[in-house]
Tab-separated table of C-alpha atoms in Angstrom:
chain	number	residue	atom	x	y	z
A	1	MET	CA	12.002	-17.921	-3.151
A	2	ASP	CA	12.213	-16.360	-6.612
A	3	LEU	CA	11.477	-12.638	-6.459
A	4	VAL	CA	11.731	-12.430	-10.242
A	5	GLU	CA	8.686	-14.699	-10.562
A	6	SER	CA	6.867	-12.703	-7.929
A	7	GLY	CA	7.514	-9.568	-9.954
A	8	ARG	CA	5.776	-11.139	-12.955
A	9	VAL	CA	2.463	-10.817	-11.126
A	10	GLY	CA	2.681	-7.077	-11.734
A	11	GLY	CA	4.832	-4.009	-11.229
A	12	PHE	CA	3.705	-3.483	-7.656
A	13	PHE	CA	5.006	-6.950	-6.739
A	14	ALA	CA	8.522	-6.362	-8.096
A	15	LEU	CA	11.309	-5.800	-5.584
A	16	ARG	CA	14.809	-4.743	-6.573
A	17	THR	CA	17.557	-6.720	-4.835
A	18	THR	CA	20.610	-5.100	-6.454
A	19	VAL	CA	22.045	-1.635	-6.016
A	20	PRO	CA	19.949	0.731	-8.176
A	21	GLU	CA	21.562	1.979	-11.348
A	22	THR	CA	19.157	4.873	-11.706
A	23	GLY	CA	21.334	7.374	-9.888
A	24	GLY	CA	18.452	7.914	-7.514
A	25	ALA	CA	18.463	8.785	-3.853
A	26	HIS	CA	17.224	5.655	-2.105
A	27	LEU	CA	17.154	5.901	1.670
A	28	PRO	CA	16.078	3.413	4.348
A	29	LEU	CA	12.409	3.765	5.169
A	30	ALA	CA	13.441	3.609	8.816
A	31	ARG	CA	14.719	7.170	8.484
A	32	LEU	CA	11.277	8.431	7.527
A	33	TYR	CA	9.732	6.693	10.468
A	34	VAL	CA	12.039	8.303	13.036
A	35	GLY	CA	11.371	11.817	11.834
A	36	GLU	CA	13.315	12.527	8.636
A	37	GLY	CA	10.250	13.850	6.895
A	38	GLY	CA	11.794	15.735	3.970
A	39	PRO	CA	11.619	12.900	1.411
A	40	LEU	CA	8.036	12.066	2.359
A	41	SER	CA	7.002	15.714	2.114
A	42	ALA	CA	8.702	15.927	-1.269
A	43	ARG	CA	6.742	12.891	-2.479
A	44	VAL	CA	3.461	14.439	-1.351
A	45	ASP	CA	4.414	17.712	-3.066
A	46	ARG	CA	5.223	15.854	-6.284
A	47	VAL	CA	1.954	13.907	-6.272
A	48	GLY	CA	-0.016	17.039	-5.472
A	49	ALA	CA	1.556	18.962	-8.349
A	50	ARG	CA	1.001	16.121	-10.807
A	51	LEU	CA	-2.665	15.706	-9.874
A	52	GLY	CA	-3.457	19.351	-9.227
A	53	ALA	CA	-4.717	18.287	-5.800
A	54	PRO	CA	-6.854	20.984	-4.127
A	55	GLU	CA	-5.615	20.108	-0.626
A	56	ARG	CA	-2.448	18.603	0.760
A	57	ARG	CA	-4.336	15.774	2.437
A	58	VAL	CA	-5.629	14.660	-0.969
A	59	ALA	CA	-2.073	14.398	-2.312
A	60	ALA	CA	-0.941	12.703	0.903
A	61	SER	CA	-3.712	10.133	0.606
A	62	VAL	CA	-2.890	9.247	-3.008
A	63	ALA	CA	0.846	9.054	-2.254
A	64	HIS	CA	0.145	6.865	0.770
A	65	LEU	CA	-2.137	4.511	-1.145
A	66	ALA	CA	0.592	3.808	-3.705
A	67	LEU	CA	3.275	3.119	-1.106
A	68	ALA	CA	0.943	0.946	0.986
A	69	ALA	CA	0.159	-1.093	-2.133
A	70	ARG	CA	3.875	-1.598	-2.787
A	71	LEU	CA	4.541	-2.732	0.764
A	72	TRP	CA	1.662	-5.217	0.882
A	73	SER	CA	2.388	-6.564	-2.605
A	74	THR	CA	6.107	-7.176	-2.121
A	75	ALA	CA	5.312	-9.272	0.951
A	76	LEU	CA	2.050	-10.977	-0.028
A	77	GLY	CA	3.242	-12.020	-3.497
A	78	PRO	CA	6.165	-14.205	-2.371
A	79	ALA	CA	4.167	-15.395	0.638
A	80	ALA	CA	1.415	-16.742	-1.617
A	81	LEU	CA	3.788	-18.100	-4.251
A	82	PHE	CA	6.484	-19.696	-2.118
A	83	GLY	CA	5.321	-19.797	1.487
A	84	ARG	CA	8.004	-17.274	2.518
A	85	PHE	CA	8.561	-13.570	1.950
A	86	PRO	CA	11.432	-11.069	2.363
A	87	ASP	CA	12.025	-9.722	5.838
A	88	LEU	CA	11.195	-6.109	5.011
A	89	ASP	CA	13.121	-4.566	7.888
A	90	PRO	CA	12.684	-0.774	7.458
A	91	ALA	CA	16.440	-0.381	7.950
A	92	ARG	CA	17.082	-2.672	4.957
A	93	LEU	CA	14.252	-1.558	2.678
A	94	TYR	CA	15.252	1.520	0.693
A	95	TRP	CA	12.873	3.939	-1.027
A	96	ASP	CA	13.372	6.699	-3.566
A	97	PRO	CA	10.413	9.104	-3.432
A	98	ALA	CA	11.209	10.395	-6.931
A	99	LEU	CA	10.695	6.990	-8.563
A	100	THR	CA	7.730	4.709	-9.144
A	101	SER	CA	7.444	0.914	-9.150
A	102	PRO	CA	9.401	-1.215	-9.656
A	103	ASP	CA	12.461	1.029	-9.176
A	104	ASP	CA	11.244	2.858	-6.089
A	105	LEU	CA	12.014	0.011	-3.645
A	106	TRP	CA	15.340	-1.718	-3.113
A	107	TRP	CA	15.674	-4.541	-0.602
A	108	ALA	CA	19.168	-4.856	0.810
A	109	GLY	CA	18.297	-7.731	3.134
A	110	THR	CA	18.895	-11.462	2.816
A	111	THR	CA	16.613	-13.104	5.380
A	112	THR	CA	13.068	-14.325	4.821
A	113	ARG	CA	10.044	-14.958	6.993
A	114	PRO	CA	7.395	-17.701	6.947
A	115	ALA	CA	4.108	-16.922	5.246
A	116	THR	CA	1.926	-16.607	8.319
A	117	VAL	CA	-0.633	-13.952	9.151
A	118	ALA	CA	1.331	-12.992	12.254
A	119	ASP	CA	4.577	-12.548	10.329
A	120	LEU	CA	2.954	-10.524	7.552
A	121	ARG	CA	1.208	-8.310	10.081
A	122	GLU	CA	4.431	-7.705	11.969
A	123	ALA	CA	6.532	-7.128	8.837
A	124	VAL	CA	4.160	-4.797	6.966
A	125	GLN	CA	1.389	-3.446	9.157
A	126	LEU	CA	3.334	-2.896	12.358
A	127	ALA	CA	6.852	-2.267	11.047
A	128	HIS	CA	5.814	-0.020	8.149
A	129	LEU	CA	2.205	1.135	8.033
A	130	VAL	CA	1.885	2.243	11.650
A	131	PRO	CA	5.008	4.477	11.571
A	132	LEU	CA	4.211	5.627	8.010
A	133	HIS	CA	0.808	6.830	9.177
A	134	GLU	CA	2.440	8.701	12.027
A	135	ALA	CA	4.893	10.307	9.601
A	136	LEU	CA	2.095	11.439	7.293
A	137	ARG	CA	0.167	12.920	10.181
A	138	ARG	CA	3.273	14.892	11.163
A	139	ASP	CA	3.374	16.218	7.597
A	140	GLY	CA	-0.206	17.490	7.622
A	141	ARG	CA	-3.817	16.951	8.631
A	142	ILE	CA	-5.111	13.568	7.509
A	143	SER	CA	-7.526	11.228	9.186
A	144	PRO	CA	-6.373	7.881	10.625
A	145	ARG	CA	-9.529	6.254	9.277
A	146	LEU	CA	-8.688	7.419	5.768
A	147	LEU	CA	-5.152	6.002	6.084
A	148	TRP	CA	-6.339	2.623	7.342
A	149	GLY	CA	-8.971	2.637	4.611
A	150	ASN	CA	-6.177	3.100	2.105
A	151	ALA	CA	-4.206	0.283	3.725
A	152	GLY	CA	-7.200	-2.041	3.484
A	153	SER	CA	-7.860	-1.054	-0.114
A	154	ALA	CA	-4.194	-1.657	-0.999
A	155	LEU	CA	-4.276	-5.104	0.606
A	156	ALA	CA	-7.488	-6.007	-1.216
A	157	GLY	CA	-5.955	-4.783	-4.472
A	158	ALA	CA	-2.916	-7.005	-3.971
A	159	LEU	CA	-5.221	-9.977	-3.416
A	160	ARG	CA	-7.165	-9.212	-6.601
A	161	GLU	CA	-3.993	-9.068	-8.675
A	162	LEU	CA	-2.638	-12.288	-7.185
A	163	THR	CA	-5.966	-14.062	-7.762
A	164	ARG	CA	-6.115	-12.849	-11.364
A	165	TRP	CA	-2.558	-14.012	-12.022
A	166	ALA	CA	-3.096	-17.361	-10.303
A	167	ARG	CA	-6.164	-18.101	-12.418
A	168	ALA	CA	-4.357	-17.155	-15.627
A	169	GLN	CA	-1.426	-19.411	-14.676
A	170	ASP	CA	-3.594	-22.282	-13.406
A	171	ARG	CA	-2.157	-21.918	-9.908
A	172	PRO	CA	-5.219	-22.281	-7.653
A	173	GLU	CA	-3.043	-22.958	-4.620
A	174	VAL	CA	-1.546	-19.461	-4.912
A	175	ALA	CA	-4.986	-17.830	-4.887
A	176	ALA	CA	-6.085	-20.007	-1.962
A	177	ARG	CA	-2.993	-19.181	0.101
A	178	ALA	CA	-3.310	-15.463	-0.639
A	179	GLY	CA	-6.995	-15.479	0.276
A	180	ALA	CA	-6.385	-17.189	3.588
A	181	LEU	CA	-3.585	-14.797	4.522
A	182	VAL	CA	-5.591	-11.704	3.604
A	183	THR	CA	-8.619	-12.925	5.530
A	184	GLY	CA	-6.422	-13.251	8.596
A	185	LEU	CA	-4.897	-9.815	8.105
A	186	PHE	CA	-8.320	-8.175	7.860
A	187	ALA	CA	-9.211	-9.608	11.269
A	188	HIS	CA	-7.024	-6.964	12.929
A	189	PRO	CA	-9.024	-4.045	14.414
A	190	ASP	CA	-7.158	-1.449	12.327
A	191	LEU	CA	-8.109	-3.189	9.075
A	192	ALA	CA	-11.421	-4.797	9.992
A	193	GLY	CA	-14.302	-3.170	8.123
A	194	THR	CA	-12.084	-1.131	5.812
A	195	VAL	CA	-13.409	-3.195	2.886
A	196	GLN	CA	-16.684	-5.054	2.756
A	197	GLY	CA	-18.537	-7.673	0.772
A	198	PRO	CA	-17.267	-10.234	-1.720
A	199	ALA	CA	-16.066	-7.422	-3.998
A	200	LEU	CA	-13.953	-5.999	-1.140
A	201	ARG	CA	-15.406	-2.545	-1.660
A	202	ARG	CA	-13.879	0.000	0.674
A	203	SER	CA	-15.935	1.823	3.322
A	204	SER	CA	-14.067	5.133	3.072
A	205	CYS	CA	-12.809	7.324	0.241
A	206	CYS	CA	-9.193	8.109	-0.729
A	207	LEU	CA	-10.310	11.591	-1.959
A	208	TYR	CA	-8.890	11.127	-5.459
A	209	TYR	CA	-12.229	12.257	-6.926
A	210	ARG	CA	-11.445	15.778	-5.688
A	211	CYS	CA	-8.553	16.185	-8.140
A	212	PRO	CA	-9.277	17.897	-11.487
A	213	GLY	CA	-10.431	15.157	-13.826
A	214	GLY	CA	-10.305	12.606	-11.003
A	215	GLY	CA	-13.019	9.980	-10.911
A	216	LEU	CA	-13.961	7.197	-8.549
A	217	CYS	CA	-11.659	4.266	-7.919
A	218	GLY	CA	-12.936	0.801	-8.773
A	219	ASP	CA	-13.517	-0.073	-5.114
A	220	CYS	CA	-14.781	3.352	-4.001
A	221	VAL	CA	-17.435	3.599	-1.317
A	222	PHE	CA	-19.332	6.060	-3.515
A	223	ASP	CA	-21.496	5.154	-6.497
A	224	HIS	CA	-21.232	8.701	-7.835
A	225	PRO	CA	-18.835	11.560	-7.019
A	226	PRO	CA	-20.236	13.250	-3.903
A	227	VAL	CA	-21.424	16.853	-3.839
A	228	ARG	CA	-18.717	18.726	-1.985
A	229	GLY	CA	-21.081	21.203	-0.383
A	230	ARG	CA	-22.914	18.417	1.414
A	231	LEU	CA	-19.750	16.581	2.431
A	232	MET	CA	-17.476	19.397	3.546
A	233	GLY	CA	-14.837	17.875	5.791
A	234	LEU	CA	-16.240	14.348	5.562
A	235	GLU	CA	-14.226	11.399	4.303
A	236	THR	CA	-16.654	8.557	4.796
A	237	ARG	CA	-20.240	7.484	4.266
A	238	PRO	CA	-22.118	4.388	5.334
A	239	PRO	CA	-20.737	1.349	3.520
A	240	ALA	CA	-22.070	0.856	0.037
A	241	PRO	CA	-24.011	-2.369	-0.582
């Protein structure tokens, strides 16, 4: 398993395996999940300030979407390329909330897991996303459906990037393996229905449009930015065609 090659798919797929030289403050993600919420709150604060987010839940959603994309990508990339992926034990996966990809994550582990739907679900969805969602809900009001919508969007985005790379590199087997794994992952009740149709368009909104100058994401449920007065407090609409 060559994580350097996996990182060539894109920045979100890169995973540091050596001690960071950035002088950052990497800490095991396990500490966030058991209640050490300061670093996560700081990340939400930083994202909110950068975007001028009108509400904390908007900043929390955008921060969550980026981290969910990193977690899915660092597992799905090697799984599709090599048939194995790093065992992303939260106690051995370190995160610096002040950094962005690829320097934000540092894997201090050595073991790998087979590229099966069950292993990917256990390693990413259950070991990371479930406790991350709980941590974000301790930080502030944010809907579970929005968080799982973000998780589904991040997974679909990882598949798109892998498929694009595989086609450019004439590696159809990589795209086929990634597609099969993602199809299996979306069968879980928490992820089922979060994206729909062949374009994998999401059925909820990450709220980024509410930031000053923010537009709609490429997979947004909306065709046009919604009128806030009519959607006060709402985060979803019926799925777009």
